[in-house]
Coordinates of C-alpha atoms and ligand atoms in Angstrom, one line a residue:
M1 CA -84.9 65.2 23.5
K2 CA -84.1 63.2 20.3
N3 CA -84.2 59.4 21.4
L4 CA -81.1 58.6 21.4
L5 CA -81.0 54.9 22.9
L6 CA -84.7 53.8 21.7
T7 CA -85.4 50.5 23.0
C8 CA -82.4 50.6 25.4
C9 CA -79.4 48.3 25.0
V10 CA -79.6 47.1 21.3
V11 CA -76.0 48.0 20.1
L12 CA -76.7 48.0 16.2
S13 CA -79.8 46.7 14.5
G14 CA -80.5 43.7 15.8
A15 CA -79.6 41.1 12.1
A16 CA -76.3 43.4 12.4
Q17 CA -75.5 42.2 16.4
A18 CA -76.4 38.4 16.0
Q19 CA -74.2 39.0 13.0
Q20 CA -71.9 40.2 14.7
A21 CA -71.8 38.7 17.6
T22 CA -72.6 35.4 15.9
D23 CA -68.5 36.6 14.0
R24 CA -67.0 36.2 16.6
V25 CA -67.8 33.3 18.3
A26 CA -68.8 31.1 15.1
P27 CA -64.4 30.3 14.9
E28 CA -64.6 28.5 18.1
T29 CA -67.7 26.6 17.6
A30 CA -66.7 25.6 13.8
T31 CA -63.2 24.7 15.7
N32 CA -63.4 23.3 18.7
G33 CA -64.4 20.7 17.5
Q34 CA -65.2 18.1 20.2
L35 CA -65.3 19.9 23.5
I36 CA -67.9 22.7 21.1
A37 CA -70.3 21.6 18.0
E38 CA -71.8 18.9 19.8
S39 CA -72.9 19.9 22.8
A40 CA -75.8 21.2 22.0
E41 CA -76.7 23.7 25.4
I42 CA -73.2 25.4 24.4
L43 CA -75.1 25.9 21.1
A44 CA -77.9 27.5 22.3
A45 CA -76.4 29.7 24.4
L46 CA -74.4 31.3 21.3
K47 CA -77.5 31.5 19.4
S48 CA -78.9 33.2 22.5
K49 CA -76.1 35.8 23.2
A50 CA -76.3 37.0 19.7
D51 CA -80.4 37.0 19.3
G52 CA -80.1 39.4 22.2
Q53 CA -81.9 36.8 24.3
P54 CA -81.1 36.4 27.4
V55 CA -80.5 32.1 28.8
V56 CA -83.0 30.9 31.0
A57 CA -82.2 27.8 33.6
E58 CA -84.4 26.3 37.0
N59 CA -81.1 25.0 38.6
W60 CA -78.3 26.5 38.3
M61 CA -76.0 29.3 35.7
I62 CA -72.7 30.1 35.3
A63 CA -71.5 32.8 33.3
A64 CA -67.5 33.5 32.5
A65 CA -66.3 34.2 29.4
N66 CA -65.0 31.7 27.0
P67 CA -67.4 28.7 26.6
L68 CA -65.2 25.7 27.0
A69 CA -64.4 27.1 30.6
V70 CA -68.1 27.5 31.1
E71 CA -68.5 24.1 30.0
A72 CA -65.8 22.1 32.6
G73 CA -67.6 24.6 35.5
A74 CA -70.7 22.8 34.0
A75 CA -70.0 19.5 34.3
I76 CA -68.7 19.9 38.2
L77 CA -72.0 21.5 38.7
R78 CA -74.5 19.2 36.8
T79 CA -72.5 16.4 39.7
G80 CA -73.5 17.4 42.2
G81 CA -70.7 20.5 42.9
S82 CA -70.9 24.1 44.7
A83 CA -70.4 27.2 42.8
A84 CA -67.2 27.8 44.7
D85 CA -66.5 23.8 43.1
A86 CA -67.8 25.3 39.5
M87 CA -65.4 28.4 39.8
V88 CA -62.0 26.3 40.1
A89 CA -62.9 24.7 37.0
V90 CA -63.8 27.4 35.1
Q91 CA -61.0 29.1 37.1
S92 CA -58.3 26.6 35.2
V93 CA -59.6 26.5 32.3
L94 CA -59.5 30.4 31.9
G95 CA -55.8 30.3 32.6
L96 CA -55.3 28.4 29.2
V97 CA -57.6 29.5 26.2
E98 CA -58.1 32.8 27.6
P99 CA -54.1 33.9 29.5
Q100 CA -54.5 37.0 28.6
S101 CA -56.1 37.9 31.4
S102 CA -56.1 35.2 34.0
G103 CA -54.4 32.4 35.3
L104 CA -52.2 31.3 38.1
G105 CA -50.1 33.8 37.9
G106 CA -52.7 37.1 39.3
G107 CA -55.0 38.2 41.4
A108 CA -59.0 38.4 42.1
F109 CA -61.8 39.2 44.5
L110 CA -64.7 36.6 44.8
V111 CA -68.5 37.7 46.0
W112 CA -69.8 34.8 47.3
Y113 CA -73.3 33.9 48.8
D114 CA -74.2 31.6 50.8
A115 CA -77.4 30.0 50.8
A116 CA -77.4 27.7 53.8
S117 CA -76.2 30.9 56.1
G118 CA -77.6 33.9 54.5
E119 CA -74.2 35.5 54.5
L120 CA -72.7 37.0 52.4
T121 CA -68.5 37.4 52.2
T122 CA -66.2 38.6 50.9
L123 CA -62.5 37.8 50.1
D124 CA -59.2 39.5 49.2
G125 CA -57.1 37.0 46.6
R126 CA -55.6 40.3 45.5
E127 CA -51.7 39.5 44.7
T128 CA -48.7 41.6 47.6
A129 CA -45.8 44.0 46.1
P130 CA -42.7 41.7 47.6
L131 CA -41.1 42.5 50.8
A132 CA -38.1 43.5 48.9
V133 CA -39.7 46.7 47.2
T134 CA -38.9 50.4 47.8
P135 CA -41.0 53.6 47.1
T136 CA -38.9 54.5 44.0
L137 CA -39.7 51.1 42.6
F138 CA -41.7 52.4 39.4
Q139 CA -39.3 56.2 39.2
N140 CA -35.8 56.6 37.2
D141 CA -33.1 58.0 38.1
D142 CA -34.6 61.4 38.5
G143 CA -37.4 60.5 40.7
E144 CA -39.4 60.4 37.5
P145 CA -42.4 57.8 36.7
L146 CA -41.1 55.4 34.6
K147 CA -42.9 54.5 31.9
F148 CA -46.3 52.4 31.5
F149 CA -44.7 48.8 29.5
D150 CA -41.3 49.8 30.4
A151 CA -42.5 49.4 34.4
V152 CA -44.2 46.7 32.9
V153 CA -43.0 44.0 31.0
G154 CA -40.2 42.1 32.8
G155 CA -40.1 41.2 37.2
R156 CA -40.8 44.5 38.5
S157 CA -44.5 44.3 37.9
V158 CA -45.0 41.1 39.3
G159 CA -47.0 40.5 42.9
T160 CA -47.4 37.7 44.9
P161 CA -50.1 36.2 43.0
G162 CA -53.0 34.8 45.2
T163 CA -55.5 32.9 42.7
P164 CA -53.8 30.0 43.9
A165 CA -54.7 30.6 47.4
L166 CA -58.3 32.0 46.9
M167 CA -59.1 28.9 44.6
A168 CA -58.3 26.8 47.8
E169 CA -59.5 29.1 50.3
A170 CA -63.1 28.9 48.5
H171 CA -63.2 25.1 47.6
R172 CA -62.2 24.7 51.8
R173 CA -64.6 26.4 53.0
W174 CA -67.8 26.3 50.7
G175 CA -66.6 23.1 48.1
R176 CA -68.6 19.3 48.1
S177 CA -67.0 18.2 45.4
P178 CA -63.3 16.6 45.9
W179 CA -60.3 18.6 45.0
P180 CA -58.5 16.7 42.4
S181 CA -61.6 16.2 40.3
L182 CA -61.9 20.4 39.6
F183 CA -58.7 19.9 37.1
G184 CA -60.2 17.0 35.2
S185 CA -61.6 19.7 32.2
A186 CA -57.8 21.9 32.0
I187 CA -55.6 19.1 32.3
A188 CA -57.2 17.3 28.9
L189 CA -57.5 20.3 26.8
A190 CA -54.3 21.1 28.0
E191 CA -53.3 17.9 27.1
D192 CA -55.5 17.4 24.0
G193 CA -55.3 21.2 22.7
F194 CA -57.8 23.8 22.6
A195 CA -58.4 25.7 19.7
V196 CA -57.3 29.2 19.8
S197 CA -59.7 32.1 19.7
P198 CA -60.2 34.4 17.6
R199 CA -59.5 37.6 20.4
L200 CA -56.8 35.1 21.9
A201 CA -54.9 35.0 18.2
A202 CA -55.9 39.2 18.0
L203 CA -54.1 39.5 21.1
V204 CA -50.7 37.9 20.5
E205 CA -50.5 39.5 17.0
F206 CA -51.7 42.9 18.5
D207 CA -48.8 42.3 21.4
A208 CA -46.2 40.8 19.0
E209 CA -43.3 42.6 20.2
R210 CA -43.8 42.6 24.0
L211 CA -44.4 38.6 24.2
A212 CA -40.9 38.3 21.7
R213 CA -38.5 39.2 24.8
F214 CA -39.4 36.5 26.9
P215 CA -38.6 32.7 25.3
V216 CA -40.0 30.7 26.8
T217 CA -43.6 33.4 26.2
A218 CA -41.8 34.0 22.8
N219 CA -42.4 30.2 22.3
Y220 CA -45.6 29.6 23.1
L221 CA -47.1 32.4 22.0
L222 CA -45.7 33.0 19.0
P223 CA -44.1 29.0 17.4
D224 CA -41.9 29.5 14.4
G225 CA -42.2 33.6 14.8
M226 CA -45.3 33.6 14.3
P227 CA -48.4 35.2 16.1
L228 CA -51.3 32.1 16.6
Q229 CA -53.2 32.2 14.8
A230 CA -57.7 31.4 15.8
G231 CA -58.5 27.4 15.8
K232 CA -55.0 26.7 16.1
V233 CA -54.7 23.7 17.7
L234 CA -52.6 24.5 21.4
K235 CA -51.0 22.2 23.4
N236 CA -49.4 23.2 27.3
P237 CA -48.3 20.7 28.4
A238 CA -46.6 22.3 31.1
Y239 CA -50.1 23.9 32.2
A240 CA -51.7 19.8 32.3
D241 CA -48.4 19.7 34.9
T242 CA -49.0 22.6 36.8
L243 CA -52.3 21.7 37.3
R244 CA -51.6 17.9 38.5
I245 CA -49.0 19.1 42.0
F246 CA -52.3 22.0 41.9
A247 CA -54.3 18.6 42.2
D248 CA -52.5 16.8 44.1
K249 CA -50.5 19.2 47.0
G250 CA -53.2 21.9 46.9
E251 CA -52.3 26.2 47.2
D252 CA -49.1 24.6 48.9
G253 CA -47.5 22.8 45.6
F254 CA -47.9 26.7 44.3
Y255 CA -46.0 28.6 46.7
T256 CA -42.9 26.3 48.0
G257 CA -41.9 23.6 45.9
P258 CA -40.2 23.2 42.0
V259 CA -43.9 25.8 41.0
A260 CA -42.2 28.8 43.4
A261 CA -38.6 27.9 42.9
D262 CA -39.0 29.1 38.9
I263 CA -41.9 31.5 39.6
I264 CA -38.8 34.3 41.7
R265 CA -36.4 32.0 39.4
T266 CA -38.4 33.6 36.3
V267 CA -39.1 37.3 38.1
A268 CA -35.2 37.5 39.3
T269 CA -33.6 36.5 35.4
A270 CA -36.1 38.8 33.7
A271 CA -34.5 39.9 31.7
G272 CA -33.4 43.4 30.9
N273 CA -36.3 44.6 33.9
P274 CA -35.8 41.8 36.8
G275 CA -38.0 41.8 39.5
V276 CA -37.1 41.2 43.7
L277 CA -40.3 38.5 44.4
S278 CA -38.5 36.6 46.7
Q279 CA -39.8 32.5 48.4
L280 CA -40.8 34.4 51.5
D281 CA -43.3 36.7 50.4
L282 CA -44.6 33.0 48.4
A283 CA -44.8 32.0 51.2
I284 CA -46.6 33.8 53.8
Y285 CA -49.2 34.8 51.0
Q286 CA -52.4 35.0 52.9
I287 CA -55.8 35.1 51.3
R288 CA -58.2 38.0 53.8
E289 CA -62.2 38.6 54.0
R290 CA -63.2 41.4 54.4
A291 CA -66.6 43.1 55.2
P292 CA -68.6 43.0 52.2
V293 CA -69.0 46.7 51.0
C294 CA -72.7 47.5 50.6
V295 CA -75.1 50.7 49.3
T296 CA -78.6 50.6 49.3
Y297 CA -80.4 51.5 46.2
R298 CA -83.9 51.7 44.8
A299 CA -85.0 49.4 47.8
H300 CA -81.6 46.6 47.1
E301 CA -78.3 46.4 48.7
V302 CA -75.5 46.5 46.1
C303 CA -73.4 44.7 47.6
G304 CA -69.3 44.1 46.7
M305 CA -65.3 44.4 47.9
G306 CA -64.3 46.5 50.4
P307 CA -60.3 47.7 49.8
P308 CA -58.0 47.2 47.8
S309 CA -60.6 47.2 45.7
S310 CA -62.0 49.9 44.7
G311 CA -65.1 49.0 43.1
A312 CA -67.3 48.2 45.8
L313 CA -66.7 52.0 47.6
T314 CA -66.6 54.1 43.9
V315 CA -69.4 51.6 42.4
G316 CA -71.2 52.5 46.0
Q317 CA -70.5 55.7 45.8
I318 CA -72.2 56.6 42.1
L319 CA -75.3 54.4 42.4
G320 CA -75.6 56.1 45.9
M321 CA -75.3 59.8 44.5
L322 CA -77.8 58.5 41.7
E323 CA -80.5 57.7 44.0
A324 CA -81.9 61.4 45.1
Y325 CA -82.7 60.8 40.9
D326 CA -85.2 59.6 38.6
L327 CA -83.8 58.1 36.5
A328 CA -86.2 55.4 35.7
A329 CA -88.7 58.3 34.5
M330 CA -85.9 59.4 32.3
G331 CA -85.4 56.3 30.7
P332 CA -82.3 55.5 28.2
S333 CA -82.8 57.8 26.8
N334 CA -82.3 61.1 28.2
V335 CA -79.2 63.2 28.2
D336 CA -79.6 64.6 31.4
A337 CA -79.9 61.0 33.3
W338 CA -76.2 60.7 31.3
R339 CA -75.6 63.6 32.7
L340 CA -76.6 62.7 36.0
I341 CA -74.7 59.4 35.9
G342 CA -71.5 61.2 34.1
D343 CA -71.0 63.7 37.0
A344 CA -71.9 60.8 39.9
S345 CA -69.0 59.4 38.7
R346 CA -67.1 61.9 38.4
L347 CA -67.2 62.7 41.6
A348 CA -66.7 58.7 42.8
F349 CA -63.5 59.5 40.9
A350 CA -61.9 61.7 42.3
D351 CA -63.2 60.6 46.0
R352 CA -61.0 57.1 44.7
G353 CA -58.1 59.3 43.5
R354 CA -57.8 60.7 47.0
Y355 CA -59.0 58.1 49.4
M356 CA -58.6 54.8 48.2
A357 CA -55.9 52.1 48.7
D358 CA -55.2 49.1 51.0
S359 CA -56.9 49.5 54.3
D360 CA -54.2 46.8 55.7
F361 CA -51.5 50.0 55.0
V362 CA -53.0 53.2 54.8
P363 CA -56.8 54.3 57.1
M364 CA -59.4 55.2 54.9
P365 CA -62.7 56.2 55.2
T366 CA -64.4 54.0 54.3
K367 CA -67.9 54.0 56.1
G368 CA -67.8 57.7 55.6
L369 CA -67.2 57.2 51.8
V370 CA -70.3 55.6 51.8
N371 CA -72.6 57.1 54.7
P372 CA -75.3 58.2 52.5
A373 CA -75.1 61.7 54.6
Y374 CA -72.5 62.5 52.6
L375 CA -73.9 60.5 49.6
A376 CA -76.4 63.7 49.3
E377 CA -74.3 65.8 50.2
R378 CA -72.3 65.0 46.9
A379 CA -75.6 64.4 45.3
A380 CA -76.9 67.7 46.1
L381 CA -73.6 68.9 43.3
L382 CA -75.9 66.9 40.7
A383 CA -78.7 69.5 41.0
G384 CA -78.0 72.1 37.7
E385 CA -78.2 72.0 34.6
M386 CA -74.8 71.0 32.7
A387 CA -70.9 70.1 33.3
L388 CA -69.9 70.1 36.3
T389 CA -66.7 72.4 36.0
D390 CA -65.2 72.0 39.2
I391 CA -65.0 68.0 40.0
A392 CA -62.5 67.6 43.8
P393 CA -62.7 65.0 46.0
G394 CA -64.9 65.8 49.0
N395 CA -64.7 64.8 53.1
P396 CA -65.8 61.9 54.0
E397 CA -66.3 61.0 57.4
F398 CA -63.0 60.2 58.6
D399 CA -61.3 58.2 61.9
H400 CA -58.5 60.3 61.5
A401 CA -57.9 64.0 60.2
L402 CA -54.9 62.6 57.6
N403 CA -53.7 65.1 54.4
W404 CA -53.1 62.3 50.7
A405 CA -52.1 63.2 47.1
D406 CA -54.2 61.7 44.6
D407 CA -53.7 59.6 43.1
E408 CA -51.2 58.6 38.9
A409 CA -52.2 55.0 38.5
I410 CA -52.5 53.5 35.0
E411 CA -55.0 51.0 34.6
L412 CA -55.0 48.7 31.6
P413 CA -57.7 46.9 30.7
S414 CA -57.5 43.0 30.5
T415 CA -59.5 40.7 33.3
S416 CA -62.5 38.2 33.4
H417 CA -65.6 38.2 35.3
I418 CA -67.2 34.8 36.5
S419 CA -70.4 34.7 38.2
I420 CA -72.6 31.9 38.8
V421 CA -75.4 30.3 40.9
D422 CA -75.4 26.4 42.2
A423 CA -78.2 24.2 42.4
Y424 CA -78.2 24.8 46.0
G425 CA -78.4 28.0 45.9
N426 CA -75.1 29.4 46.5
V427 CA -74.0 33.3 44.8
L428 CA -70.7 33.3 43.4
S429 CA -69.1 36.7 41.1
M430 CA -65.2 37.0 41.5
T431 CA -63.6 39.2 38.8
T432 CA -59.9 37.1 37.9
T433 CA -57.4 39.4 36.3
V434 CA -52.9 38.9 35.2
E435 CA -54.1 42.9 34.8
N436 CA -52.5 43.9 31.5
A437 CA -53.1 41.5 28.7
F438 CA -50.7 39.0 28.8
G439 CA -49.1 40.9 32.5
S440 CA -46.1 40.9 32.7
R441 CA -45.5 39.1 29.5
L442 CA -43.4 36.4 32.0
M443 CA -44.2 33.4 31.6
T444 CA -43.2 29.8 33.6
R445 CA -44.6 26.3 33.5
G446 CA -47.2 27.4 31.4
F447 CA -48.9 30.3 33.0
L448 CA -48.4 34.3 32.3
L449 CA -47.4 36.7 35.6
N450 CA -49.5 39.2 36.2
N451 CA -48.2 42.8 36.3
E452 CA -50.4 43.5 39.2
L453 CA -47.6 46.3 40.5
T454 CA -48.6 49.0 38.0
D455 CA -51.3 49.1 40.0
F456 CA -50.1 51.0 42.4
S457 CA -49.6 54.8 41.7
F458 CA -45.8 55.1 40.5
R459 CA -45.0 58.4 42.0
S460 CA -45.3 57.6 46.1
H461 CA -45.2 61.4 46.5
S462 CA -47.2 64.5 44.8
D463 CA -45.3 68.0 46.3
G464 CA -43.6 66.4 49.1
V465 CA -47.4 64.8 50.2
P466 CA -48.0 60.9 50.4
I467 CA -49.9 58.9 48.0
A468 CA -52.9 57.0 49.3
N469 CA -52.2 54.1 46.1
R470 CA -48.5 54.6 46.8
I471 CA -46.6 51.2 46.8
E472 CA -45.4 49.9 49.5
P473 CA -43.8 46.3 50.8
G474 CA -46.8 43.3 51.8
K475 CA -49.2 45.3 50.2
R476 CA -52.3 45.1 47.7
P477 CA -52.6 47.5 44.7
R478 CA -55.4 49.4 44.4
S479 CA -58.5 47.3 42.1
S480 CA -60.6 47.8 40.1
M481 CA -62.3 45.3 40.4
S482 CA -65.9 45.5 41.0
P483 CA -67.2 41.8 41.6
T484 CA -70.9 42.8 42.6
I485 CA -73.8 40.6 44.6
V486 CA -76.8 42.5 44.4
M487 CA -79.5 41.2 47.2
K488 CA -83.3 41.9 47.8
D489 CA -85.2 41.4 50.8
G490 CA -81.8 39.3 52.3
A491 CA -81.9 37.2 50.0
P492 CA -79.7 37.3 46.2
V493 CA -81.1 38.6 42.7
L494 CA -78.6 39.5 40.7
A495 CA -74.8 38.7 40.6
I496 CA -71.9 40.6 37.9
G497 CA -68.8 41.8 37.3
S498 CA -66.8 42.9 34.4
P499 CA -63.2 43.4 33.1
G500 CA -61.9 46.9 32.0
G501 CA -59.3 48.5 33.4
S502 CA -60.8 51.4 35.9
R503 CA -64.4 51.5 33.1
I504 CA -65.0 48.2 35.3
I505 CA -66.9 50.3 37.8
G506 CA -69.0 52.2 35.1
Y507 CA -69.1 49.5 33.4
V508 CA -70.9 47.3 36.3
A509 CA -72.4 50.7 37.5
T510 CA -74.6 51.5 34.4
S511 CA -75.3 47.9 34.4
I512 CA -77.4 48.0 37.3
I513 CA -79.2 51.0 36.9
A514 CA -79.7 49.0 32.9
W515 CA -81.6 46.5 34.6
L516 CA -83.0 48.5 38.4
D517 CA -84.1 51.2 37.1
W518 CA -84.7 50.2 33.0
G519 CA -86.0 47.7 32.9
M520 CA -83.6 45.7 31.4
D521 CA -83.5 42.4 31.7
V522 CA -79.5 40.8 32.2
Q523 CA -79.0 40.1 29.1
Q524 CA -79.6 43.4 27.5
A525 CA -78.3 44.8 30.9
V526 CA -74.8 43.1 29.9
S527 CA -75.2 44.5 26.4
I528 CA -76.0 47.9 26.8
P529 CA -74.0 50.5 24.3
H530 CA -71.7 51.9 26.9
A531 CA -71.2 56.0 28.4
I532 CA -68.4 55.9 30.8
N533 CA -67.2 59.3 32.3
R534 CA -64.2 59.0 34.8
F535 CA -62.3 61.7 35.2
G536 CA -64.2 64.0 32.7
T537 CA -63.2 62.6 29.1
Y538 CA -67.0 60.8 28.0
D539 CA -66.6 58.3 26.8
L540 CA -69.0 56.7 24.2
E541 CA -68.7 52.9 22.6
E542 CA -68.3 53.6 18.5
E543 CA -70.3 51.6 16.4
T544 CA -72.6 52.2 18.8
I545 CA -76.5 54.1 19.1
A546 CA -74.3 56.0 21.9
A547 CA -72.0 57.9 20.1
E548 CA -75.2 60.1 19.4
L549 CA -75.0 61.5 22.4
Q550 CA -72.1 63.2 21.5
E551 CA -73.6 66.0 19.6
P552 CA -75.5 66.6 23.5
L553 CA -73.2 66.1 25.8
E554 CA -71.6 68.6 23.7
A555 CA -73.3 71.0 24.6
L556 CA -73.8 70.2 28.6
G557 CA -69.8 71.4 28.2
Y558 CA -68.8 67.7 27.9
K559 CA -65.3 66.7 26.3
V560 CA -66.2 63.7 24.0
K561 CA -64.1 60.4 23.1
V562 CA -66.0 58.0 20.9
R563 CA -63.6 54.5 20.8
G564 CA -63.7 51.5 21.6
L565 CA -65.2 50.0 25.6
N566 CA -64.8 47.6 25.6
S567 CA -66.5 45.2 28.7
G568 CA -66.7 41.8 29.1
L569 CA -69.3 41.4 31.9
H570 CA -71.4 38.6 33.2
A571 CA -74.4 38.6 35.2
I572 CA -76.7 36.0 36.8
A573 CA -80.5 37.5 37.8
I574 CA -81.4 35.2 39.8
G575 CA -85.8 35.6 40.1
P576 CA -88.6 32.5 40.4
D577 CA -86.6 31.4 37.1
I578 CA -82.2 32.1 36.5
K579 CA -81.3 34.4 33.5
G580 CA -78.0 34.5 32.7
G581 CA -76.0 37.0 29.9
A582 CA -72.9 37.4 28.9
D583 CA -70.7 40.5 27.0
P584 CA -71.6 41.0 23.1
R585 CA -68.3 42.1 23.0
R586 CA -65.9 39.1 24.1
E587 CA -66.0 35.3 23.1
G588 CA -68.1 34.0 27.0
I589 CA -71.6 32.1 27.6
A590 CA -74.5 32.1 30.1
L591 CA -75.4 28.0 30.1
G592 CA -77.8 26.8 32.5
E593 CA -79.7 23.7 33.2
Ligands
LIG1 N1 -55.5 45.2 37.0 C1 -56.9 46.3 37.5 C2 -58.0 46.2 38.6 O1 -57.1 45.5 39.2 C3 -57.8 45.5 36.4 C4 -57.5 45.5 34.8 C5 -59.0 45.4 33.6 O2 -59.7 45.1 34.2 O3 -58.5 45.0 33.0 O4 -58.6 46.7 38.5

C-alpha cells in the first residue's frame, strides 16, 4: 500500500503550509495595530500554527476562531477569571469580528468540566421554534419544500436566540469575575473599530447579493454598496450599545425591553419573507441542562452534547463501531482505515437521519443508539473488504415502538468553536452558531439574527410517516454541533469541536482518532487532511494529500468528491502541560500561559 498520509497531518509541504497559514493570518497581524502587533504572545501563537506546532502552556489555554476574541478571553483569565467568564468575553468579541458565524442572535451548546466537583455538565442554548410556527413553514403552496435560500434569507428562519441566555447561565454557575467586567474588550473594539479580517471580507463579497436585501445589514457590511475590504477599520456602535445593556441588565436586557422589541420588529417586517417570532417566545426562552452523552473509546470516555444535537450520539456511534478495529495498527496511511471510518460514519448518519431530533418533543432511543451491544452489532457490518452497498438505519433499543421517516434537513457550514482550560482546571468546550454564514442576513442592534430553523426538516412527513426532526412550536432544531470533552480515568484530557454543518461530526471524530489512535499532537490532529463520508460520497480535502485517497477509495466502490472542507477545529489537550491547536483553515489561534 502506497503511503498516503505519511507522517500524519501536514497537508501541504511544510514550507507551503507555513506560507499558506501566514498568508491567511498576516493581514490581521499587519492591520490590528494596537491589539495584535504589540502582543508578542499572539504573534508567537500565529507562528506556532503556521509551523504546525501546538502552543504549550502551564496554567490556562484558549483556542478560538479569532485572535482578538482569544485575546479578550486571555485578559479575563490573566486576572483570575474562570473559563466561563473568558467564554463570555470571547463570545462577545466573536459576535463582532466574526459575525458571520456566531453571536447574540444565535444559539450554542456548552460542555463544562468542573474541577471542584469533578462533574461534567452540558447546557443546551439552542434556538427554539416560535410558538406560532406551523408544519408547513418551509413549504410552498403545493406542500413542497422551499428552496434553501428562499427559506433562509429573511424572518421565517429566525429561532429564539439562545446564546445570550447561555452566556448568562454559564456565568451564574461558574463565573468568578463580575458580569459587567466581561464586556470591556468587545465594547472597546466595537466603538474604536477593529480591522476586518480577510475571511470576513471574502464572505461578505461572496454573499453580497443576499446581504444587500436588508438595509441595516447592507449599511454595515456593504458600506456605499461595496463589500467591506480586509483591513478596513470597522466600528459597530449599535453593538456596543447592546452589549452595554446586556452588561448592565443581564439576559433580561436582551429577552425583554427594547432589544427584544427590535428583534421582533426586524423579523416581522423582513421584506419579502417575514417571520413569526414573538415577544413571548423570547420571554419564555430557557437554557436546558441535559445529560452528557458519553461513549467509551480506547479506554477514554468521549463526552458531548445529546439531543437536540446529533453531535455526541453520531460521533459516539462512529467511534463506538470503530472500537472493534485496530486503527492504530493500520495508521493514517491505510486506505482500509478510511473504509472503516467512512462506513462507520455512513451507518451512524443513517441512524441520525431516522432517529435524532429534539427529545423533548419526540421519543428517542438515546441510550439504545450508543449501547455497546448495538454498536458491536453495527460494527460487524464493517467486517468486509469493500465499501458497503446498503446503508440503512439499525434497530436500536427503543423505549417506545415508533415509526419514523428519514430526515431531510440541509445544513450549510458556518459556526465557531471555543475551547478553554482555566487555571483552576475547569474545561469548557462550546460550539456557537448563527447557522448559515450571516444567518438570516437580518441585523438589528449591531448583531445578526440566526437562520437556525432551517436545521429542521422542511418536510414534516414522508409517505404519511412523520419525520422526527419536523418543525413544531417551541421545539429545537436538530444540530450537528459536537462540543466534546474526552475524559480519562475521570479527568479531562481533550476539549475539541468544530464548525462545518453536518461535517462537524466527521471533523471531530477523525481528529479524536488522529489524537488517540495515531498519536498526533493536538495541532496535528486539527490539521489532518479531511476525508469525510456522511451519506455515501467520500469527500476528500482538495490540495491536500487526502486527495490521493481518491483512486484507492474508488477501487473499494466509493463515489469520491475532492473539494474544500472548511473545518474550524479548536482543541486543547490537557496532560502534564496544556497544549492548544487551532485549525490552519481559519483565522483562529491557541493562546496560553
Ligand atoms: N446549524 C448547524 C448545526 O447546528 C451548524 C452549522 C455549521 O456548523 O456550519 O448543526
